[in-house]
Tab-separated table of C-alpha atoms in Angstrom:
chain	number	residue	atom	x	y	z
A	17	MET	CA	0.117	0.071	-0.119
A	18	LEU	CA	2.736	2.458	0.965
A	19	THR	CA	4.661	3.729	-1.932
A	20	ARG	CA	8.264	4.789	-1.673
A	21	ARG	CA	7.206	8.476	-1.553
A	22	HIS	CA	4.803	7.862	1.323
A	23	ILE	CA	7.639	6.063	3.222
A	24	ARG	CA	10.063	9.246	2.539
A	25	ALA	CA	7.061	11.346	3.906
A	26	LYS	CA	6.697	9.333	6.993
A	27	VAL	CA	10.550	9.229	7.531
A	28	MET	CA	10.547	13.004	7.182
A	29	GLN	CA	7.777	13.543	9.760
A	30	SER	CA	9.630	11.289	12.239
A	31	ILE	CA	12.945	12.960	11.863
A	32	TYR	CA	11.034	16.318	12.350
A	33	ALA	CA	9.484	14.922	15.407
A	34	PHE	CA	12.849	13.590	16.599
A	35	ASN	CA	14.660	17.082	16.302
A	36	LYS	CA	11.737	18.931	17.779
A	37	GLY	CA	11.617	16.616	20.835
A	38	ASN	CA	15.380	16.872	21.358
A	39	ARG	CA	15.199	13.125	21.819
A	40	GLU	CA	18.373	11.242	22.253
A	41	VAL	CA	17.098	7.635	21.915
A	42	MET	CA	16.764	6.857	18.172
A	43	GLN	CA	15.045	3.512	18.935
A	44	THR	CA	12.198	5.525	20.539
A	45	GLU	CA	11.477	7.420	17.378
A	46	GLN	CA	11.938	4.171	15.259
A	47	LYS	CA	9.203	2.618	17.062
A	48	PHE	CA	7.102	5.841	16.413
A	49	LEU	CA	7.844	5.637	12.897
A	50	LYS	CA	6.953	1.723	12.585
A	51	LYS	CA	3.571	2.584	14.592
A	52	SER	CA	2.666	5.613	12.498
A	53	MET	CA	2.948	3.533	9.231
A	54	LYS	CA	1.030	0.804	10.833
A	55	ASP	CA	-1.713	3.261	11.941
A	56	MET	CA	-1.825	4.421	8.164
A	57	HIS	CA	-2.746	0.738	7.236
A	58	ASP	CA	-5.299	0.673	10.005
A	59	LEU	CA	-6.777	3.727	8.486
A	60	PHE	CA	-6.903	2.207	5.202
A	61	LEU	CA	-8.954	-0.788	6.492
A	62	LEU	CA	-11.366	1.365	8.359
A	63	ASN	CA	-12.103	3.545	5.350
A	64	LEU	CA	-12.733	0.299	3.320
A	65	ASN	CA	-14.754	-1.231	6.116
A	66	LEU	CA	-16.723	1.881	6.258
A	67	LEU	CA	-18.148	1.245	2.723
A	68	VAL	CA	-19.360	-1.978	3.922
A	69	GLU	CA	-21.111	-0.556	7.190
A	70	VAL	CA	-22.770	2.194	5.095
A	71	LYS	CA	-24.295	-0.532	3.006
A	72	GLU	CA	-25.485	-2.208	6.102
A	73	ILE	CA	-27.058	0.973	7.219
A	74	ALA	CA	-28.733	1.185	3.946
A	75	SER	CA	-30.300	-2.102	4.270
A	76	ASN	CA	-31.508	-1.617	7.604
A	77	TYR	CA	-33.012	1.686	6.332
A	78	TYR	CA	-34.980	-0.038	3.549
A	79	GLU	CA	-36.199	-2.733	5.871
A	80	LEU	CA	-37.604	-0.141	8.276
A	81	SER	CA	-39.238	1.727	5.314
A	82	LYS	CA	-41.148	-1.497	4.411
A	83	LYS	CA	-42.656	-1.556	7.797
A	84	LYS	CA	-43.906	2.062	7.929
A	85	PHE	CA	-47.675	2.374	8.897
A	86	LEU	CA	-48.327	4.377	5.843
A	87	ALA	CA	-45.682	2.842	3.544
A	88	THR	CA	-45.475	4.072	-0.107
A	89	GLU	CA	-45.218	1.934	-3.112
A	90	ALA	CA	-41.619	3.262	-3.236
A	91	ASP	CA	-41.116	2.288	0.524
A	92	ARG	CA	-42.594	-1.288	-0.026
A	93	GLN	CA	-40.619	-1.901	-3.236
A	94	PRO	CA	-37.364	0.140	-3.080
A	95	ASN	CA	-34.559	-0.019	-5.674
A	96	LEU	CA	-31.863	-1.943	-3.908
A	97	ASN	CA	-28.885	-1.139	-6.365
A	98	PHE	CA	-26.852	-0.112	-3.604
A	99	THR	CA	-27.558	-2.934	-1.062
A	100	ASN	CA	-26.991	-5.475	-3.901
A	101	ASN	CA	-24.011	-3.791	-5.121
A	102	LYS	CA	-21.494	-6.189	-6.653
A	103	LEU	CA	-18.237	-4.626	-5.618
A	104	ILE	CA	-19.621	-4.381	-1.777
A	105	GLN	CA	-20.504	-8.095	-2.081
A	106	LYS	CA	-17.125	-8.794	-3.027
A	107	LEU	CA	-15.826	-6.929	-0.170
A	108	GLU	CA	-18.187	-8.671	2.195
A	109	ASP	CA	-17.034	-12.141	0.951
A	110	GLU	CA	-13.361	-11.320	1.606
A	111	SER	CA	-12.637	-12.922	4.769
A	112	ASN	CA	-8.984	-11.743	4.747
A	113	LEU	CA	-10.348	-8.016	5.293
A	114	PHE	CA	-12.440	-9.023	8.358
A	115	GLU	CA	-9.676	-11.072	9.881
A	116	LEU	CA	-7.473	-8.133	9.747
A	117	LEU	CA	-10.109	-5.978	11.147
A	118	SER	CA	-10.431	-8.354	14.141
A	119	ASN	CA	-6.812	-8.962	14.619
A	120	ARG	CA	-6.212	-5.163	14.848
A	121	LYS	CA	-9.277	-4.611	16.961
A	122	LEU	CA	-10.665	-2.033	14.283
A	123	ASN	CA	-14.439	-2.481	15.385
A	124	GLN	CA	-15.066	1.535	15.244
A	125	TRP	CA	-18.287	1.396	13.132
A	126	LYS	CA	-19.972	-1.073	15.338
A	127	GLN	CA	-19.211	1.017	18.411
A	128	ASP	CA	-19.751	4.527	16.639
A	129	ASP	CA	-22.304	3.717	13.996
A	130	GLU	CA	-23.195	7.557	13.763
A	131	VAL	CA	-20.397	7.896	11.245
A	132	PRO	CA	-21.829	5.441	8.539
A	133	LYS	CA	-25.266	6.653	9.515
A	134	GLN	CA	-24.169	10.226	8.516
A	135	ILE	CA	-22.433	9.101	5.385
A	136	TRP	CA	-25.587	7.230	4.424
A	137	GLU	CA	-27.760	10.223	4.978
A	138	GLU	CA	-25.622	12.434	2.678
A	139	CYS	CA	-25.564	9.557	0.244
A	140	LEU	CA	-29.430	9.163	0.175
A	141	LYS	CA	-29.681	12.996	-0.529
A	142	SER	CA	-27.233	13.082	-3.284
A	143	GLU	CA	-28.033	13.525	-6.914
A	144	PHE	CA	-25.345	10.925	-8.185
A	145	TYR	CA	-27.431	8.347	-5.817
A	146	SER	CA	-30.570	9.215	-7.499
A	147	ASN	CA	-29.184	8.715	-10.827
A	148	TYR	CA	-27.719	5.335	-9.882
A	149	ASN	CA	-31.320	4.224	-8.638
A	150	VAL	CA	-32.947	5.155	-12.040
A	151	GLN	CA	-31.459	2.049	-13.311
A	152	GLN	CA	-33.213	-1.248	-12.773
A	153	GLN	CA	-30.287	-3.455	-13.045
A	154	THR	CA	-26.608	-2.437	-12.997
A	155	SER	CA	-23.484	-3.991	-14.291
A	156	PHE	CA	-20.063	-4.683	-12.344
A	157	ARG	CA	-18.593	-1.684	-13.812
A	158	GLU	CA	-21.318	0.625	-12.873
A	159	ASP	CA	-21.647	-0.598	-9.470
A	160	LYS	CA	-17.824	-0.172	-9.024
A	161	ASN	CA	-18.006	3.463	-10.432
A	162	PHE	CA	-20.782	4.279	-8.058
A	163	ILE	CA	-18.733	3.061	-4.958
A	164	ILE	CA	-15.824	5.048	-6.198
A	165	GLU	CA	-17.926	8.207	-6.628
A	166	LEU	CA	-19.457	7.490	-3.149
A	167	PHE	CA	-15.957	7.657	-1.695
A	168	LYS	CA	-14.714	10.732	-3.542
A	169	LYS	CA	-17.803	12.916	-3.149
A	170	ILE	CA	-19.174	11.715	0.307
A	171	ILE	CA	-16.559	9.952	2.393
A	172	ALA	CA	-13.191	11.507	1.347
A	173	PRO	CA	-14.361	15.212	1.878
A	174	ASN	CA	-16.646	14.559	4.936
A	175	ASP	CA	-16.165	17.041	7.716
A	176	PHE	CA	-18.003	14.842	10.382
A	177	LEU	CA	-15.632	11.790	9.338
A	178	TYR	CA	-12.526	13.966	9.456
A	179	ASP	CA	-13.318	15.240	12.931
A	180	TYR	CA	-13.880	11.775	14.006
A	181	TYR	CA	-10.501	10.639	12.943
A	182	GLU	CA	-8.819	13.920	14.388
A	183	ASP	CA	-10.456	12.997	17.871
A	184	ASN	CA	-9.309	9.368	17.591
A	185	LYS	CA	-5.740	9.544	16.281
A	186	LEU	CA	-4.126	12.935	15.277
A	187	THR	CA	-1.700	11.302	12.797
A	188	TRP	CA	-4.524	10.199	10.701
A	189	ILE	CA	-5.243	13.511	9.564
A	190	ASP	CA	-1.926	13.690	7.740
A	191	ASP	CA	-2.542	10.277	6.464
A	192	PHE	CA	-6.045	10.857	5.224
A	193	PRO	CA	-5.243	12.211	1.700
A	194	ILE	CA	-2.509	9.560	1.053
A	195	VAL	CA	-4.935	6.683	2.220
A	196	ASN	CA	-7.698	8.069	0.217
A	197	THR	CA	-5.693	7.986	-3.192
A	198	SER	CA	-4.475	4.388	-2.251
A	199	LEU	CA	-8.073	3.283	-1.486
A	200	VAL	CA	-9.409	4.749	-4.717
A	201	LYS	CA	-6.553	3.145	-6.770
A	202	PHE	CA	-7.399	-0.469	-4.952
A	203	LEU	CA	-11.072	-0.066	-5.766
A	204	SER	CA	-10.384	0.876	-9.377
A	205	ASN	CA	-8.310	-2.272	-9.877
A	206	ILE	CA	-10.951	-4.804	-8.615
A	207	SER	CA	-12.252	-6.722	-11.485
A	208	GLU	CA	-15.475	-8.681	-11.794
A	209	ASP	CA	-13.496	-11.963	-12.548
A	210	ASP	CA	-11.500	-11.694	-9.314
A	211	GLU	CA	-12.342	-14.685	-7.190
A	212	HIS	CA	-10.769	-13.096	-4.179
A	213	ILE	CA	-9.765	-9.438	-3.266
A	214	LYS	CA	-6.389	-9.277	-1.917
A	215	VAL	CA	-6.302	-6.442	0.716
A	216	PRO	CA	-3.071	-4.409	0.198
A	217	GLN	CA	-0.415	-5.221	3.034
A	218	LEU	CA	1.230	-2.144	4.368
A	219	PHE	CA	4.457	-2.729	2.439
A	220	SER	CA	4.668	-4.390	-1.090
A	221	ASN	CA	7.781	-6.138	-0.093
A	222	LEU	CA	10.490	-6.475	2.511
A	223	ASP	CA	12.746	-4.243	0.634
A	224	ASP	CA	10.253	-1.258	1.248
A	225	GLU	CA	10.328	-2.009	5.018
A	226	ASP	CA	14.158	-2.006	5.119
A	227	PHE	CA	14.133	1.070	3.042
A	228	ALA	CA	12.128	2.884	5.674
A	229	ASN	CA	14.161	1.892	8.741
A	230	LYS	CA	17.531	2.485	6.862
A	231	LEU	CA	16.534	5.706	5.527
A	232	PHE	CA	15.460	6.823	9.016
A	233	THR	CA	18.580	5.616	11.083
A	234	LYS	CA	21.295	6.752	8.425
A	235	SER	CA	19.862	9.986	7.754
A	236	LEU	CA	20.189	10.607	11.626
A	237	LEU	CA	23.642	8.843	11.951
A	238	PHE	CA	25.224	10.827	9.124
A	239	ASN	CA	23.357	14.107	10.225
A	240	GLU	CA	26.517	16.082	11.033
A	241	GLU	CA	28.305	14.978	8.071
A	242	PHE	CA	25.460	16.191	5.797
A	243	ASP	CA	25.554	19.446	7.876
A	244	GLN	CA	29.240	20.010	6.930
A	245	ALA	CA	28.268	19.097	3.240
A	246	LEU	CA	25.844	22.175	3.174
A	247	VAL	CA	28.369	24.682	4.569
A	248	GLY	CA	29.056	27.128	1.596
A	249	LYS	CA	26.227	25.636	-0.621
A	250	THR	CA	23.666	28.156	0.381
A	251	PRO	CA	25.443	31.557	0.264
A	252	ASN	CA	22.222	33.496	0.151
A	253	TRP	CA	20.763	31.629	3.096
A	254	ASP	CA	21.769	31.774	6.847
A	255	LYS	CA	21.403	28.673	8.507
A	256	ASP	CA	18.653	29.865	10.487
A	257	ARG	CA	16.691	31.093	7.493
A	258	ILE	CA	16.580	27.702	5.844
A	259	ALA	CA	13.108	25.952	6.475
A	260	GLU	CA	13.821	23.134	8.863
A	261	LEU	CA	11.928	20.759	6.667
A	262	ASP	CA	13.988	21.767	3.586
A	263	ARG	CA	17.188	20.800	5.802
A	264	ILE	CA	15.715	17.588	6.566
A	265	LEU	CA	14.741	16.812	2.918
A	266	ILE	CA	18.118	17.723	1.727
A	267	LYS	CA	19.869	15.500	4.317
A	268	MET	CA	17.521	12.671	3.621
A	269	ALA	CA	18.387	13.006	-0.231
A	270	LEU	CA	22.126	12.955	0.626
A	271	CYS	CA	21.694	9.929	2.562
A	272	GLU	CA	20.122	8.228	-0.579
A	273	PHE	CA	22.852	9.480	-2.633
A	274	THR	CA	25.549	7.882	-0.512
A	275	GLN	CA	23.781	4.919	1.185
A	276	PHE	CA	21.339	3.558	-1.515
A	277	SER	CA	23.357	2.412	-4.254
A	278	SER	CA	20.447	1.139	-6.461
A	279	ILE	CA	18.376	4.291	-6.437
A	280	PRO	CA	19.296	6.604	-9.272
A	281	ILE	CA	20.315	10.102	-8.280
A	282	ARG	CA	17.594	11.817	-10.595
A	283	VAL	CA	14.923	9.671	-8.985
A	284	THR	CA	15.947	10.789	-5.599
A	285	ILE	CA	16.015	14.538	-6.384
A	286	ASN	CA	12.629	14.343	-8.158
A	287	GLU	CA	11.258	12.455	-5.253
A	288	TYR	CA	12.334	15.251	-2.750
A	289	LEU	CA	11.310	18.042	-4.978
A	290	GLU	CA	7.856	16.528	-4.819
A	291	LEU	CA	7.845	16.109	-1.062
A	292	ALA	CA	9.040	19.913	-0.771
A	293	LYS	CA	5.957	21.196	-2.973
A	294	ASN	CA	3.579	19.091	-0.751
A	295	TYR	CA	5.062	19.862	2.656
A	296	SER	CA	7.354	22.906	2.632
A	297	THR	CA	7.329	26.620	1.535
A	298	PRO	CA	6.507	27.731	-2.068
A	299	LYS	CA	10.059	28.161	-2.763
A	300	SER	CA	11.392	25.270	-1.346
A	301	ALA	CA	11.521	23.130	-4.463
A	302	THR	CA	13.710	25.491	-6.467
A	303	PHE	CA	15.982	25.918	-3.536
A	304	ILE	CA	16.425	22.178	-2.895
A	305	ASN	CA	16.748	21.388	-6.579
A	306	GLY	CA	19.743	23.835	-6.770
A	307	VAL	CA	21.486	22.405	-3.643
A	308	LEU	CA	21.058	18.819	-4.488
A	309	ASP	CA	22.184	19.310	-8.236
A	310	LYS	CA	25.452	21.154	-7.027
A	311	LEU	CA	26.029	18.535	-4.060
A	312	SER	CA	25.400	15.359	-6.258
A	313	LYS	CA	28.039	16.551	-8.959
A	314	GLU	CA	30.415	17.259	-5.896
A	315	PHE	CA	29.751	13.951	-4.409
A	316	GLU	CA	30.150	12.115	-7.490
A	317	GLU	CA	33.417	13.782	-8.172
A	318	SER	CA	34.876	12.903	-4.695
A	319	GLY	CA	33.737	9.271	-4.874
A	320	LYS	CA	31.038	9.628	-2.320
A	321	ILE	CA	28.434	8.381	-4.600
A	322	ASN	CA	28.737	4.892	-5.876
A	323	LYS	CA	25.669	3.655	-7.836
A	324	ILE	CA	25.313	0.295	-9.158
A	325	GLY	CA	22.602	-1.475	-11.388
A	326	ARG	CA	19.546	0.627	-12.041
A	327	GLY	CA	21.070	3.215	-9.736
A	328	LEU	CA	23.552	4.284	-12.606
A	329	MET	CA	20.466	5.463	-14.518
């Protein structure tokens, strides 16, 4: 689920917290990094399960409507496209999802059903839900498009859900946009022919987990050396004027230059420029690009950079 860019962002946040906290024990922040990444995966699972729970709320709503004393024809014969949604049924049939939820004790929507109820109420009033219900029968593709639209238009921008997550775990607020993008991509890739839906793991492979740990520890271990490398490379910037996040991003990039032989220099630079655009000041990307371009050439000439394999590209 986590891409290398997500991992870099998490490492950046952990180094920032480490510096701000004046902590002396690196292992403590390593545990925080590991936990924050695991929490991100929990948020992905909760958002995925929220779709199933909203469908359950809808089913109960229609069952109660049938029992109204003055039930209308629409109450007695409702359109059940949503409650019969084929993509949701695939999620409900995926035992791995509910095993993960159970193992992680992620039962929030059973305890706090006000959230799925709120989502359902907004969905019920929406124009795209009305358009979906105009159809007597829907294809798997139409069902999938509806669920993705529900997530994009109702769940992802929902203030009630946002406040709920903020109250429960502050780090989830930073993770929310990344998790939402990952979830939409996951839903988009589900096919009608899939017998089982493989819920994404936190890391695509063991290399990514090792990358996270190594990038964090090496960036801190070589912190003073990278500070020295910056001396004289920012003539128009006093040390105190350089945004702290910019310094962290530059030193993480230097760590990748020198400690990760298989990652191409240009890939590293591009990744940190994107992080700067998302997390730092408007001028940060231009500033970081100039510094890293200068230092990469200097490091190559001095033999500090030794790339192999695809790292040569």
